[in-house]
Coordinates of N, CA and C and ligand atoms in Angstrom, one line a residue:
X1 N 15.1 20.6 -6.6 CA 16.4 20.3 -7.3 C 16.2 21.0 -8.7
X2 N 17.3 21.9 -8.9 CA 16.9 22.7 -10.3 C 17.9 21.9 -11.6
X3 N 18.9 20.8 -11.0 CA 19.6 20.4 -12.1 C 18.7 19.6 -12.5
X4 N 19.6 18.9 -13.8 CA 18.5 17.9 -14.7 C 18.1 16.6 -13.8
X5 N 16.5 16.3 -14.2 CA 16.2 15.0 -13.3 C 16.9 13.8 -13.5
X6 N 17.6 13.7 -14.6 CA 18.8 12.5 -14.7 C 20.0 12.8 -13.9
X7 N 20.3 13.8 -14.0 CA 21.1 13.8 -13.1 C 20.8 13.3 -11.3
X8 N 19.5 13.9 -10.9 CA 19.0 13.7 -9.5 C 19.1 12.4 -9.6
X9 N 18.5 11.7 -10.4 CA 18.2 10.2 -10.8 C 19.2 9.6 -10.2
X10 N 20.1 9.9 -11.3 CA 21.8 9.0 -11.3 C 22.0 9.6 -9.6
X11 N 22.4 10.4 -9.2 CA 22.8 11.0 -7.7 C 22.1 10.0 -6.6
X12 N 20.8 9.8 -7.0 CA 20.0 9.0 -5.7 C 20.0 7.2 -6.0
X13 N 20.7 7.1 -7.3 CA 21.0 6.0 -6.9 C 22.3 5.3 -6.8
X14 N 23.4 5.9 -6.5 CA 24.7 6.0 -5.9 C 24.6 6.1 -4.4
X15 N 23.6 6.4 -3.8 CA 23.6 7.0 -2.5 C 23.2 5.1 -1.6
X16 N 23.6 5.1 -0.6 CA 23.3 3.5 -0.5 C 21.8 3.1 0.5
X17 N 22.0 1.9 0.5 CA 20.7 1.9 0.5 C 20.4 1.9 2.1
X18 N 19.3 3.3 2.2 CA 18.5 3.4 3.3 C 17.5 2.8 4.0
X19 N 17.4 2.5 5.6 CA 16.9 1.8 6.3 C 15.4 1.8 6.0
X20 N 14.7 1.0 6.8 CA 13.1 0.7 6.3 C 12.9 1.9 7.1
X21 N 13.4 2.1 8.6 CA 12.4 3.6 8.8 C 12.4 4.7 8.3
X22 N 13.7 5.1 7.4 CA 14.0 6.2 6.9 C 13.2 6.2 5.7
X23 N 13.0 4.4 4.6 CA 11.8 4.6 3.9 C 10.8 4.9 4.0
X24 N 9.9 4.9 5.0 CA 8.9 4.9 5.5 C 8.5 6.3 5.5
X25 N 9.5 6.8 6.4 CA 9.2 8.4 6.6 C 9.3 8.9 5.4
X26 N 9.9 9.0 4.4 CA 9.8 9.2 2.8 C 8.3 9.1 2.5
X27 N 8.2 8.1 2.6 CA 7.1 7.5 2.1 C 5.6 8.4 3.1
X28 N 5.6 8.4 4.1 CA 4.6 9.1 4.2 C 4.8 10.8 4.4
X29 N 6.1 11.3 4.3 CA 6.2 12.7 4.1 C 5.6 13.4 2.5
X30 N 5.9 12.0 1.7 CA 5.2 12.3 0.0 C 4.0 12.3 0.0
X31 N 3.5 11.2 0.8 CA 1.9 10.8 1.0 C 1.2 12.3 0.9
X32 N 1.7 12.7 2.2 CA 1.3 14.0 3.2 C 1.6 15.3 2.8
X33 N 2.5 15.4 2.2 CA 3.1 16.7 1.4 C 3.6 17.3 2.2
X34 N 4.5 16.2 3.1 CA 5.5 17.2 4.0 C 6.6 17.5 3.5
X35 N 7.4 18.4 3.7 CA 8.3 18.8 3.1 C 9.4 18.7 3.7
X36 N 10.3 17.3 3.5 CA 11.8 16.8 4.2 C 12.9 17.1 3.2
X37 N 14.0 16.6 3.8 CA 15.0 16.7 3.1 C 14.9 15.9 1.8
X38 N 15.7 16.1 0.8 CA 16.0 14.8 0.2 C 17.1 14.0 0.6
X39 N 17.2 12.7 0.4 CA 17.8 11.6 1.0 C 19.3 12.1 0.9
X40 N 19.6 12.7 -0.9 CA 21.3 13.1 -0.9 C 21.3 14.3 0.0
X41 N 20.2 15.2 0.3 CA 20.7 16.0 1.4 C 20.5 15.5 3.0
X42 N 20.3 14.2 3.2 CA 20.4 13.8 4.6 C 21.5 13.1 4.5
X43 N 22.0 12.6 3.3 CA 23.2 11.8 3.4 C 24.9 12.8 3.8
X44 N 24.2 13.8 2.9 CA 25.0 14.9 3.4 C 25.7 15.4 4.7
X45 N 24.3 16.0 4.9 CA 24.2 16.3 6.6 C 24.7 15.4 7.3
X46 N 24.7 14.0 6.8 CA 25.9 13.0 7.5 C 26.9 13.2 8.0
X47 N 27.2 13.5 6.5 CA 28.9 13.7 6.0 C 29.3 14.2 6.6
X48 N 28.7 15.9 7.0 CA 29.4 16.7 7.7 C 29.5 16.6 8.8
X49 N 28.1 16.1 9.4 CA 28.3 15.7 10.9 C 30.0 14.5 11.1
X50 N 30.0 13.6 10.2 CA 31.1 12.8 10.0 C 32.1 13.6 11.0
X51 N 32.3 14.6 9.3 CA 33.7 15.5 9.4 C 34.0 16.3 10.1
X52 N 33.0 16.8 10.8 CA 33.2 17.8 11.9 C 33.2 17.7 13.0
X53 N 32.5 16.7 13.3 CA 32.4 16.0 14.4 C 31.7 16.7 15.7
X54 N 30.4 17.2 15.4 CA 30.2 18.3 16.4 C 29.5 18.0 17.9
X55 N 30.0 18.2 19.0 CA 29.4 17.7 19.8 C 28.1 18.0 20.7
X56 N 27.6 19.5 19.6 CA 26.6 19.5 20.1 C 25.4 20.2 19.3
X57 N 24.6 19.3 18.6 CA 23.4 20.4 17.4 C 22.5 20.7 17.6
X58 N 22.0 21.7 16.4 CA 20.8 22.3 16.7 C 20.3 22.5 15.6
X59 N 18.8 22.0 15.9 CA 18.0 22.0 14.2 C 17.0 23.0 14.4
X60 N 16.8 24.0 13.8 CA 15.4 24.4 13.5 C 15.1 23.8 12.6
X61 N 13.4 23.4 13.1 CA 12.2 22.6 11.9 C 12.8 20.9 11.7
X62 N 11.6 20.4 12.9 CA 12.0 18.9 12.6 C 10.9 18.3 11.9
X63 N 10.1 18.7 11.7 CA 9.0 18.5 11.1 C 8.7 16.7 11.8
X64 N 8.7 15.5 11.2 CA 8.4 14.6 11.4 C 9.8 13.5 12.0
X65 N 11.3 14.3 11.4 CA 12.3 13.6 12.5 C 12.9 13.1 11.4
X66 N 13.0 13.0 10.1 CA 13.3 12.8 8.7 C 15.3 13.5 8.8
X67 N 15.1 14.4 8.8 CA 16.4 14.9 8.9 C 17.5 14.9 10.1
X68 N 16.8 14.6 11.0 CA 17.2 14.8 12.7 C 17.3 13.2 12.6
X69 N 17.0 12.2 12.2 CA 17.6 11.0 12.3 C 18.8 10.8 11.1
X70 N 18.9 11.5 10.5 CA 20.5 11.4 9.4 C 21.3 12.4 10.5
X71 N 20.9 13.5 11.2 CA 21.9 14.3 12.0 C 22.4 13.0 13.1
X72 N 21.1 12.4 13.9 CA 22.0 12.1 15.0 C 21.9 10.5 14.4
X73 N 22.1 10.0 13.7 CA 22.7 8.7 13.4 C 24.3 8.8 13.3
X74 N 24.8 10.0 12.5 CA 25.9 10.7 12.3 C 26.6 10.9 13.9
X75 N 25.5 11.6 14.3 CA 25.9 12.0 15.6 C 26.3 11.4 16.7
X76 N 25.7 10.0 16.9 CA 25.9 8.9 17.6 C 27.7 8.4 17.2
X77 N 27.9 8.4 16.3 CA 29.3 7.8 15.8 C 30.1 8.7 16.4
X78 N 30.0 10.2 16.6 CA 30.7 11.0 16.7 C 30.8 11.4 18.2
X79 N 30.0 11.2 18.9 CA 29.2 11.1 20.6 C 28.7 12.8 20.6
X80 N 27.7 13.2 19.2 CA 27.0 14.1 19.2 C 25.8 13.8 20.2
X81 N 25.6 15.1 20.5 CA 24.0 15.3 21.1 C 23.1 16.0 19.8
X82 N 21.8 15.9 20.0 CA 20.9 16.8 19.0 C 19.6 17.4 19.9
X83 N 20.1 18.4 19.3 CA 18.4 19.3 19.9 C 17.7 19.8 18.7
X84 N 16.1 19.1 18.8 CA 15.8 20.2 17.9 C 14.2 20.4 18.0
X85 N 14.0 21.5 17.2 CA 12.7 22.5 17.8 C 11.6 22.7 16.4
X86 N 10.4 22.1 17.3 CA 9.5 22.3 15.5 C 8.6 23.0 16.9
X87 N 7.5 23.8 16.1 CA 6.1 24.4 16.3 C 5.1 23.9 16.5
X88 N 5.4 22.4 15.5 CA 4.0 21.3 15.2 C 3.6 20.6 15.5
X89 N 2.7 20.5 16.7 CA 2.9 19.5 17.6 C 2.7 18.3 17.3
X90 N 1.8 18.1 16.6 CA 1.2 16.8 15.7 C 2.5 16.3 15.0
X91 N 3.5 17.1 13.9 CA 4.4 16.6 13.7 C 5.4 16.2 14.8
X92 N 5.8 17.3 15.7 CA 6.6 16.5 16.9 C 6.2 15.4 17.4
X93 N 4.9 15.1 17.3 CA 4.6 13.8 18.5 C 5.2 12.6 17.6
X94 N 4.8 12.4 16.4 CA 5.4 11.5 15.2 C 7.1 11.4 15.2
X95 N 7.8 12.4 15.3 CA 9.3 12.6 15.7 C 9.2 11.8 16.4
X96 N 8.8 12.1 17.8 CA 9.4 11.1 18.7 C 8.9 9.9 18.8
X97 N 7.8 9.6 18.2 CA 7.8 7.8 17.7 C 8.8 6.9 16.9
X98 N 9.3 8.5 15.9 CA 10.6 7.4 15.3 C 11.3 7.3 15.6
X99 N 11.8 8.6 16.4 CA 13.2 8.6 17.1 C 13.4 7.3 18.3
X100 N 11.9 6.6 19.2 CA 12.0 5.8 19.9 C 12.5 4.5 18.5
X101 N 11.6 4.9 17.5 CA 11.4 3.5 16.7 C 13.0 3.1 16.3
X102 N 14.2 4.5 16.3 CA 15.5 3.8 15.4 C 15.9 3.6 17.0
X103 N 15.7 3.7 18.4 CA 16.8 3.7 18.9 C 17.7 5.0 19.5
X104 N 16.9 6.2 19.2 CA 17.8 7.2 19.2 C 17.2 8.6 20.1
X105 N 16.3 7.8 20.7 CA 16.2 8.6 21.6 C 16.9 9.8 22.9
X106 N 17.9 8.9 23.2 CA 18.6 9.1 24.4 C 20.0 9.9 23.6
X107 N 19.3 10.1 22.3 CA 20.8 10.9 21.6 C 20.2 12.8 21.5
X108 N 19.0 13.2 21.4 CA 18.0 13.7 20.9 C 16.5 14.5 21.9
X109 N 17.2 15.5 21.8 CA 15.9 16.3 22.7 C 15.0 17.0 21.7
X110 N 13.7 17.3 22.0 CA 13.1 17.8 21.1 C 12.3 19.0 22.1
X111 N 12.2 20.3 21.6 CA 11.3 21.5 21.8 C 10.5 21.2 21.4
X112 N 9.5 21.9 21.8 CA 8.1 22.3 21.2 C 8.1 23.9 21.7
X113 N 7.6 24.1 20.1 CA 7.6 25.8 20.2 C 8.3 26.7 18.9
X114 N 7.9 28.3 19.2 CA 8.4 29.2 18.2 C 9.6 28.6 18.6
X115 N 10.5 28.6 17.4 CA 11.8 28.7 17.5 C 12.3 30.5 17.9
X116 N 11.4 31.2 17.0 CA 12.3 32.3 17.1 C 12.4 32.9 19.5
X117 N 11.1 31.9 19.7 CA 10.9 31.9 21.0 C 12.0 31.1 21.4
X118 N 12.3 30.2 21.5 CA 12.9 29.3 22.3 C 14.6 29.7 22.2
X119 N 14.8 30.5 20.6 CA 16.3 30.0 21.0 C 17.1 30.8 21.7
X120 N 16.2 31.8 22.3 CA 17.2 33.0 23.6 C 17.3 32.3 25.2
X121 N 16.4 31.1 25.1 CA 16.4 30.7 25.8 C 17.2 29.2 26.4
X122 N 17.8 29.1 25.3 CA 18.7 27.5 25.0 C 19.5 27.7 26.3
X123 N 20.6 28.9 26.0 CA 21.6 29.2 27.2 C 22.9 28.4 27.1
X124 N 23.0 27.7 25.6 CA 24.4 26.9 25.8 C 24.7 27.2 23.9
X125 N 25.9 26.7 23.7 CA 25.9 27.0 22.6 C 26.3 25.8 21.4
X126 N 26.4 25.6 20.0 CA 26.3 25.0 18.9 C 27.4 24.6 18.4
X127 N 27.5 23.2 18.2 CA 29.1 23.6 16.7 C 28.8 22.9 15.6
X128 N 27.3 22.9 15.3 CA 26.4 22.4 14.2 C 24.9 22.9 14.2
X129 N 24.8 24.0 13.4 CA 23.3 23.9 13.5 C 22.8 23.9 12.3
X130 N 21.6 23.2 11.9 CA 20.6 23.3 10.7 C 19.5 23.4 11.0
X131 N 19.2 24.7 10.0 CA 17.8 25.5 9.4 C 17.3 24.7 8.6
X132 N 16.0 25.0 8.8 CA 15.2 24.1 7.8 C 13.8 24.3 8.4
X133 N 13.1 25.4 8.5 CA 11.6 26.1 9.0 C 11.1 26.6 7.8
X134 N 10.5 27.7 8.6 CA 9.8 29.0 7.5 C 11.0 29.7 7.1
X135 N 10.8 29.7 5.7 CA 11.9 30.5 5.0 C 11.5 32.3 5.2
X136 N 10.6 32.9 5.7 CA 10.3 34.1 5.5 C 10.7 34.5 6.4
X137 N 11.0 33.3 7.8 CA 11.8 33.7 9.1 C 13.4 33.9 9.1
X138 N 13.6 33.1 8.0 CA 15.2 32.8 8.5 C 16.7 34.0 8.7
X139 N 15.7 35.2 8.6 CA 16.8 36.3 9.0 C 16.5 36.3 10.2
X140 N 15.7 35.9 10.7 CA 15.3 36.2 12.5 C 15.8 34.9 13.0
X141 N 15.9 33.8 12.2 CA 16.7 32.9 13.0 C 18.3 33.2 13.0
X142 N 18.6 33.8 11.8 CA 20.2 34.2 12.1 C 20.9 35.1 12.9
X143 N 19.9 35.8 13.0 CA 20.1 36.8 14.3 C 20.3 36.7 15.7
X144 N 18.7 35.1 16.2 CA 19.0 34.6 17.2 C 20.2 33.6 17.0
X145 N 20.2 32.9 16.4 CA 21.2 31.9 16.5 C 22.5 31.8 15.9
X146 N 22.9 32.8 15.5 CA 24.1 33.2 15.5 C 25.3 33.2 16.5
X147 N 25.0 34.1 17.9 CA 25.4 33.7 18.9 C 25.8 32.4 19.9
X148 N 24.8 31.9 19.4 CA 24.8 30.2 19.9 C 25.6 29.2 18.9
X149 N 26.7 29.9 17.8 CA 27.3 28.8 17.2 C 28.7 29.0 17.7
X150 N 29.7 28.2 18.2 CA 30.5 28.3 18.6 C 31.9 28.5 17.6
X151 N 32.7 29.5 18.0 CA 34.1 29.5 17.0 C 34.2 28.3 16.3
X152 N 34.3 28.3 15.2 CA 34.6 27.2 14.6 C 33.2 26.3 13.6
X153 N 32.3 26.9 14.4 CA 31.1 25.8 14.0 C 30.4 26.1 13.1
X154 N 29.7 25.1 12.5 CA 29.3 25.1 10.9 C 27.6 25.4 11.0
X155 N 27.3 26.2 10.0 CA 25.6 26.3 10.0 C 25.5 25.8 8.7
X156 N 24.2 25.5 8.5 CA 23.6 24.6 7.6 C 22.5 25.3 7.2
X157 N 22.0 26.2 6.1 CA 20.6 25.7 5.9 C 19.9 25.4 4.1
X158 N 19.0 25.6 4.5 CA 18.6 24.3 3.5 C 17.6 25.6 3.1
X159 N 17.2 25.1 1.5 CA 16.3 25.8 0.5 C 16.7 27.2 0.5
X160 N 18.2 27.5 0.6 CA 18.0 28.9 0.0 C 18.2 29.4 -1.6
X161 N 18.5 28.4 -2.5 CA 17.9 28.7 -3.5 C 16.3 28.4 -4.2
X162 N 15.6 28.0 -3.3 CA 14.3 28.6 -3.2 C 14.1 27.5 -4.7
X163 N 14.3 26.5 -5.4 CA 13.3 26.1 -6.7 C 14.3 27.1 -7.8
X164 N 15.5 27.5 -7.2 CA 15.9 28.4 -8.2 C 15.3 29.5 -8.6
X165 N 14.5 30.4 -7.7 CA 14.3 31.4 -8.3 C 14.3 32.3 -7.4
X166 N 15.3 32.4 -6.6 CA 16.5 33.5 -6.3 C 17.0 34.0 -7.2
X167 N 17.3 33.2 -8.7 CA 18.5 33.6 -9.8 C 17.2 34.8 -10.2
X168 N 18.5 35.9 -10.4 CA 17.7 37.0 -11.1 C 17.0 36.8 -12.4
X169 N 15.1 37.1 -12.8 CA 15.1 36.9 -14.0 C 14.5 35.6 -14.1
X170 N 14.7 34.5 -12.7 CA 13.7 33.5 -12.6 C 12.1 33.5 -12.9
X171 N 11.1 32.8 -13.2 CA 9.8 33.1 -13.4 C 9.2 32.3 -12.4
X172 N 8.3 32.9 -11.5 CA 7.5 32.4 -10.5 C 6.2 32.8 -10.1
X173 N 5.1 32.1 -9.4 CA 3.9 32.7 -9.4 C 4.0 34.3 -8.8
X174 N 3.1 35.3 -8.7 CA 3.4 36.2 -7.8 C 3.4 35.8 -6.3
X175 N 2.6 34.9 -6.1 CA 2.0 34.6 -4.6 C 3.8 34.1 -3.9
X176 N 4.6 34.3 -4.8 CA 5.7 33.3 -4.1 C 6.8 34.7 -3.9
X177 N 6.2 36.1 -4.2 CA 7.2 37.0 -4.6 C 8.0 37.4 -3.1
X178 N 6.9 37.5 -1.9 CA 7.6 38.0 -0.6 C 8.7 36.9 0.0
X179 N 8.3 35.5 -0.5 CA 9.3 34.6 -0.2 C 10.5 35.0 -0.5
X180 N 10.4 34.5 -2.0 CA 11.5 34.4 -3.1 C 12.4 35.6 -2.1
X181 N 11.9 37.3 -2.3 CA 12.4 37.8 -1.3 C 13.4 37.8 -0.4
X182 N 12.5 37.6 0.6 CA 13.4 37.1 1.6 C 13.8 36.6 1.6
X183 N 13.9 35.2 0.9 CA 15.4 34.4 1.0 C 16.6 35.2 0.3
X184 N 16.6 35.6 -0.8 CA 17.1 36.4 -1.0 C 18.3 37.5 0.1
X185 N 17.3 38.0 0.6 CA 18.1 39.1 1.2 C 18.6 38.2 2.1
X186 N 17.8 36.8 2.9 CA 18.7 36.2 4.1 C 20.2 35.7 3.1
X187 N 20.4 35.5 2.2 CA 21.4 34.8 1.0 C 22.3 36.0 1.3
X188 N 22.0 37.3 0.9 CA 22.6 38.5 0.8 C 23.9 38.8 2.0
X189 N 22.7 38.7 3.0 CA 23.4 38.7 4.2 C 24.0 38.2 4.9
X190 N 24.0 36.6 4.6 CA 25.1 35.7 5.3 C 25.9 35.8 4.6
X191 N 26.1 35.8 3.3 CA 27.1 35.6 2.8 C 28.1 36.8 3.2
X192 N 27.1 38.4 3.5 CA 28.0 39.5 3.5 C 28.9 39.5 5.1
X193 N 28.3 38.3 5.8 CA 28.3 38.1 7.3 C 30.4 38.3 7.6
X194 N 30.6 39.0 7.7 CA 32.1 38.6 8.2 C 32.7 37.6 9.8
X195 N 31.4 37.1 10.0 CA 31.8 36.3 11.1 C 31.6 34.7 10.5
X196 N 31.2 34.7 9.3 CA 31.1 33.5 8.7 C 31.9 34.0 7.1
X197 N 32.6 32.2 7.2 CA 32.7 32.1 5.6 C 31.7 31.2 5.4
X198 N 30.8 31.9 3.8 CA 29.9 30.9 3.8 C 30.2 30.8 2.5
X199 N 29.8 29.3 1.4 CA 29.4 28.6 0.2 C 27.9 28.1 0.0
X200 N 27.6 28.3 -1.1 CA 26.3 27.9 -1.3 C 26.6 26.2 -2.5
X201 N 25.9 25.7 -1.9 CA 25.8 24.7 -3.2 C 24.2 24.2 -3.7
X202 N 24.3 23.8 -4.8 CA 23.3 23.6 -5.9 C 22.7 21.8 -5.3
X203 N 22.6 21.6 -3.9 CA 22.2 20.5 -3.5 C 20.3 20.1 -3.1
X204 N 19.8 19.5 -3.4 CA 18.4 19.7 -2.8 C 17.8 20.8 -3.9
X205 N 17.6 21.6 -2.5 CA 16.8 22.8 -3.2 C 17.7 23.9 -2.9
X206 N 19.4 23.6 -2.2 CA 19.8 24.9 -2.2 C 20.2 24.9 -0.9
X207 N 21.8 24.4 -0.3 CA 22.5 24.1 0.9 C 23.4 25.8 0.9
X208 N 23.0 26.3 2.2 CA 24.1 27.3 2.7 C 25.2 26.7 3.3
X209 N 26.6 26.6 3.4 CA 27.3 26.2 4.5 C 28.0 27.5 4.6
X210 N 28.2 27.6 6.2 CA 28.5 28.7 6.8 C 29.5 28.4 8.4
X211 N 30.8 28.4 8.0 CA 31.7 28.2 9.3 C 32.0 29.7 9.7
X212 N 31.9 29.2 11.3 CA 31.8 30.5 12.1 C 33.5 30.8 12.0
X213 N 34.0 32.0 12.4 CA 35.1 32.3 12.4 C 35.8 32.0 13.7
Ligands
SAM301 C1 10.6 21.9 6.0 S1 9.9 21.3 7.5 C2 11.3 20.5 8.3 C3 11.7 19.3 7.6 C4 12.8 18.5 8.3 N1 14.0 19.3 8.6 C5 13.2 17.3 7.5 O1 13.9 17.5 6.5 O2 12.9 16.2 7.8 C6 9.8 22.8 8.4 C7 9.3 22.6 9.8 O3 9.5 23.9 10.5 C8 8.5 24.1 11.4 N2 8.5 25.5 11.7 C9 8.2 26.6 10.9 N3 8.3 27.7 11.5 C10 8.8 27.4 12.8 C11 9.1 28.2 13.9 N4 9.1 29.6 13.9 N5 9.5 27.6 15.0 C12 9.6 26.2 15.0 N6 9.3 25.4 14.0 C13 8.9 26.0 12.9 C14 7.3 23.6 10.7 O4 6.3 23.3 11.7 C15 7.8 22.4 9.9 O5 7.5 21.2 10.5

């Protein structure tokens, strides 16, 4: 979050108050230094699941199931399905203990595997998908998964303003230069995408929204 920490402050405590499991997983994603959403950006991802109502999504990078339980909590209200695909196995096995733990199993499929592997092989298509992996991939995930979003359907992803220092002129270690990079150019490119209109907002660390045409 690059705005001021009073502000984040004030924002996360407007936001209402979340379940013991969703604390938990907080709580040991900090422990562990995994890297989830923040809570206003799972509250988000709510929202939109709310408003859009999509009946069928797709996450790259579940890591421990942190953001895939705000998609299909949403989702469940809406009679969404969720698919989603991490690499990690150790983290997937943890996913699917929470996902048994809220209840939400039977809402929620999980892959194991490259995403950039798996998603030519889905064979159906999206009207909600969020990114949220390796950011040095994510032109290779828009490539694949672009086709798989349906007329109308909204993509999501998360951290493309990178810590803010996408902005030209930012100061960052070198070791972060090929990232920074790439996100960059993936930023460049969606936005120049004529099959999407896309908006960026200043949420987290940096929400793409991108409806398909
Ligand atoms: C930032 S974490 C996801 C956090 C999760 N969306 C949340 O907010 O709770 C990124 C995850 O993407 C996974 N990942 C990275 N590259 C991947 C790939 N090519 N295919 C599948 N998963 C990948 C990592 O294993 C990691 O668990």
């Amino acid at each position: 979050m690059f705005y001021s920490f009073e502000l984040e402050s004030y924002l996360h405590e407007l936001l209402p108050e979340r379940s013991g499991l969703l604390r938990e997983m907080e709580r040991q994603a900090l422990q562990e230094t995994i890297p989830i959403v923040t809570p206003a950006v799972g509250n988000f991802l709510a929202f939109l699941v709310l408003t859009h109502k999509p009946r069928a999504i797709l996450e790259i990078g579940t890591a421990i199931g942190y953001s895939t339980l705000w998609l299909t909590q949403a989702a469940r209200e809406v009679g969404g399905q969720v698919t989603t695909i991490d690499m990690n196995l150790g983290r997937r096995t943890r996913a699917l203990e929470f996902f048994g733990q809220a209840g939400l199993s039977d809402c929620i499929t999980s892959l194991a595997g490259d995403a950039r592997k798996l998603l030519p092989t889905l064979g159906q298509t999206f009207d909600f998908v969020f990114i949220d992996a390796a950011k040095g991939e994510y032109l290779e995930y828009l490539e694949l998964v672009s086709p798989l979003i349906a007329p109308g359907g909204l993509l999501v992803v998360d951290n493309v303003l990178f810590r803010g220092w996408v902005v030209p002129g930012a100061m960052f270690e070198q070791k972060y230069e090929r990232m920074v990079g790439a996100v960059r150019e993936f930023l460049r490119r969606l936005s120049q995408d004529s099959q999407f209109v896309t908006t960026v907002l200043p949420l987290g660390d940096g929400l793409a929204l991108s409806l398909k045409r």
